[in-house]
Structure formats: structure tokens, C-alpha cells
Short mmCIF file of C-alpha atoms in Angstrom, two decimals:
data_model
loop_
_atom_site.label_atom_id
_atom_site.label_comp_id
_atom_site.label_asym_id
_atom_site.label_seq_id
_atom_site.Cartn_x
_atom_site.Cartn_y
_atom_site.Cartn_z
CA GLN A 1292 -101.58 -4.81 -145.97
CA ALA A 1293 -101.59 -6.24 -142.45
CA ARG A 1294 -103.68 -3.29 -141.29
CA LYS A 1295 -106.16 -3.93 -144.09
CA ILE A 1296 -106.43 -7.59 -143.14
CA GLN A 1297 -107.29 -6.64 -139.56
CA VAL A 1298 -110.90 -6.25 -140.67
CA LEU A 1299 -110.96 -9.93 -141.65
CA LEU A 1300 -109.46 -11.25 -138.41
CA PRO A 1301 -112.84 -11.97 -136.73
CA HIS A 1302 -113.82 -14.09 -139.73
CA ILE A 1303 -110.44 -15.84 -139.72
CA THR A 1304 -110.93 -16.54 -135.99
CA GLU A 1305 -114.10 -18.47 -136.84
CA VAL A 1306 -112.02 -20.74 -139.04
CA LEU A 1307 -109.99 -21.82 -135.99
CA HIS A 1308 -113.08 -23.70 -134.82
CA ASP A 1309 -113.35 -25.54 -138.10
CA GLY A 1310 -112.52 -29.24 -138.02
CA ASN A 1311 -110.18 -29.08 -141.00
CA ARG A 1312 -106.56 -29.16 -139.81
CA GLU A 1313 -105.11 -27.56 -142.94
CA ILE A 1314 -107.48 -24.62 -142.76
CA LYS A 1315 -106.67 -24.12 -139.05
CA MET A 1316 -102.96 -24.14 -139.89
CA LYS A 1317 -103.38 -21.56 -142.60
CA ALA A 1318 -105.43 -19.34 -140.30
CA LEU A 1319 -102.73 -19.57 -137.61
CA VAL A 1320 -100.10 -18.58 -140.16
CA VAL A 1321 -102.23 -15.59 -141.21
CA PHE A 1322 -102.49 -14.48 -137.57
CA ARG A 1323 -98.77 -14.86 -137.06
CA ASN A 1324 -98.00 -12.77 -140.17
CA VAL A 1325 -100.56 -10.06 -139.39
CA MET A 1326 -99.52 -9.76 -135.74
CA GLY A 1327 -95.88 -9.54 -136.78
CA HIS A 1328 -96.56 -6.54 -138.97
CA LEU A 1329 -98.68 -4.47 -136.57
CA LYS A 1330 -97.39 -2.10 -133.99
CA ARG A 1331 -97.63 -3.47 -130.45
CA LYS A 1332 -100.30 -0.96 -129.53
CA GLU A 1333 -102.46 -2.09 -132.45
CA ALA A 1334 -101.74 -5.79 -131.91
CA SER A 1335 -102.36 -5.79 -128.15
CA PRO A 1336 -106.17 -6.01 -128.10
CA ILE A 1337 -106.07 -8.56 -130.93
CA ALA A 1338 -103.56 -10.65 -128.96
CA VAL A 1339 -105.86 -10.83 -125.95
CA GLN A 1340 -108.74 -12.07 -128.08
CA LEU A 1341 -106.49 -14.44 -130.01
CA ALA A 1342 -105.16 -15.98 -126.80
CA GLU A 1343 -108.68 -17.05 -125.86
CA GLU A 1344 -109.17 -18.68 -129.26
CA LEU A 1345 -105.84 -20.50 -129.07
CA LEU A 1346 -106.53 -22.25 -125.77
CA PRO A 1347 -108.48 -25.16 -127.29
CA LEU A 1348 -105.83 -25.57 -129.98
CA LEU A 1349 -103.13 -26.19 -127.39
CA ASP A 1350 -104.53 -29.71 -127.08
CA ASP A 1351 -105.21 -30.33 -130.77
CA GLU A 1352 -104.58 -33.85 -132.08
CA SER A 1353 -102.17 -32.51 -134.73
CA SER A 1354 -98.66 -31.87 -133.39
CA GLN A 1355 -98.17 -29.18 -136.04
CA THR A 1356 -101.28 -27.32 -134.89
CA ARG A 1357 -100.20 -27.64 -131.26
CA GLU A 1358 -96.74 -26.36 -132.03
CA LEU A 1359 -97.95 -23.37 -134.05
CA SER A 1360 -100.71 -22.47 -131.56
CA ILE A 1361 -98.28 -22.65 -128.62
CA SER A 1362 -95.80 -20.46 -130.47
CA LEU A 1363 -98.52 -17.99 -131.41
CA PHE A 1364 -99.81 -17.99 -127.82
CA ARG A 1365 -96.34 -17.07 -126.59
CA ASP A 1366 -96.08 -14.30 -129.18
CA ALA A 1367 -99.52 -13.00 -128.22
CA VAL A 1368 -98.51 -12.84 -124.54
CA GLU A 1369 -95.33 -10.95 -125.39
CA THR A 1370 -97.25 -8.48 -127.59
CA VAL A 1371 -99.67 -7.22 -124.93
CA VAL A 1372 -99.14 -3.71 -123.54
CA GLY A 1373 -100.95 -1.33 -121.21
CA ASN A 1374 -104.38 -2.14 -119.82
CA ASP A 1375 -104.59 -5.36 -121.87
CA LYS A 1376 -102.01 -6.98 -119.59
CA ARG A 1377 -104.60 -7.59 -116.86
CA ARG A 1378 -106.97 -9.27 -119.28
CA MET A 1379 -104.19 -11.35 -120.73
CA LYS A 1380 -103.15 -12.64 -117.29
CA LYS A 1381 -106.50 -14.43 -117.00
CA LYS A 1382 -105.97 -16.12 -120.33
CA VAL A 1383 -102.43 -17.12 -119.47
CA ARG A 1384 -103.55 -18.71 -116.21
CA ARG A 1385 -106.06 -20.83 -118.08
CA GLY A 1386 -103.36 -21.93 -120.52
CA LEU A 1387 -100.58 -22.75 -118.06
CA LEU A 1388 -101.70 -26.28 -117.16
CA PRO A 1389 -102.10 -27.45 -120.75
CA LEU A 1390 -98.79 -25.85 -121.62
CA PHE A 1391 -97.12 -27.57 -118.66
CA PHE A 1392 -98.35 -30.97 -119.85
CA HIS A 1393 -96.92 -30.28 -123.31
CA MET A 1394 -93.45 -29.97 -121.85
CA HIS A 1395 -93.50 -33.79 -121.98
CA ASP A 1396 -95.17 -34.08 -125.37
CA GLU A 1397 -94.07 -36.97 -127.60
CA THR A 1398 -93.23 -34.50 -130.34
CA ASP A 1399 -89.94 -32.79 -129.48
CA SER A 1400 -90.79 -29.51 -131.24
CA VAL A 1401 -94.03 -29.23 -129.20
CA ALA A 1402 -92.26 -30.02 -125.93
CA LYS A 1403 -89.61 -27.41 -126.69
#
């Protein structure tokens, strides 16, 4: 079913820009589940696109959203293979500073 849901991922990505925290959280969970069921070769290009969408969420006001987006960002980075690695490096560089600041986040689970 994860492969079937791939078609919906661009629409689910749009939801990440929605102001509703609960909807963002559900979209992040969908991404985590779908990415976990795809082969790395299939998930790699999606991971690169997803990393770009996650960058603004790393600084979200909700600690739960921050924690889940940071975890998903890490998973996306680990998923990338082949030619996508070069594109992912750019995304990771843009995310390093916000991630560094979260090492001292008030919420322990985010800092971890």
C-alpha cells in the first residue's frame, strides 16, 4: 500500500505548510510510515524532496512537531542513495544550524 500512497505524497506535502498542528503531525506520520515501507532506491528521491519541506518544521512552535520532523529529517538523510546524495548534502547544510540550536532545546526529547 505504501507504493500506492506514493502518488498522494505531493498532496500530503502541501499539508505540511498548513497552520494546523494536528494535521502536520498526521502528515509527518504518514511520511514516516510510507518511507519505512519503500525500498531505499524508491525512497531516495522522495527523501531529498521531503528534507526540503522539513526544514521549516525544525523550528516549529510545537515540540512534538519539532521532534518528529527532526527524526524524519534524520531518516531521510540516511535513506538517500546514489546521485541523490549530492542534492541531499545541500539540504543537510541548510538544516545543520537549526539542528545545532535544538541540541539545547527545553524539551529533552527534541534536544536528544
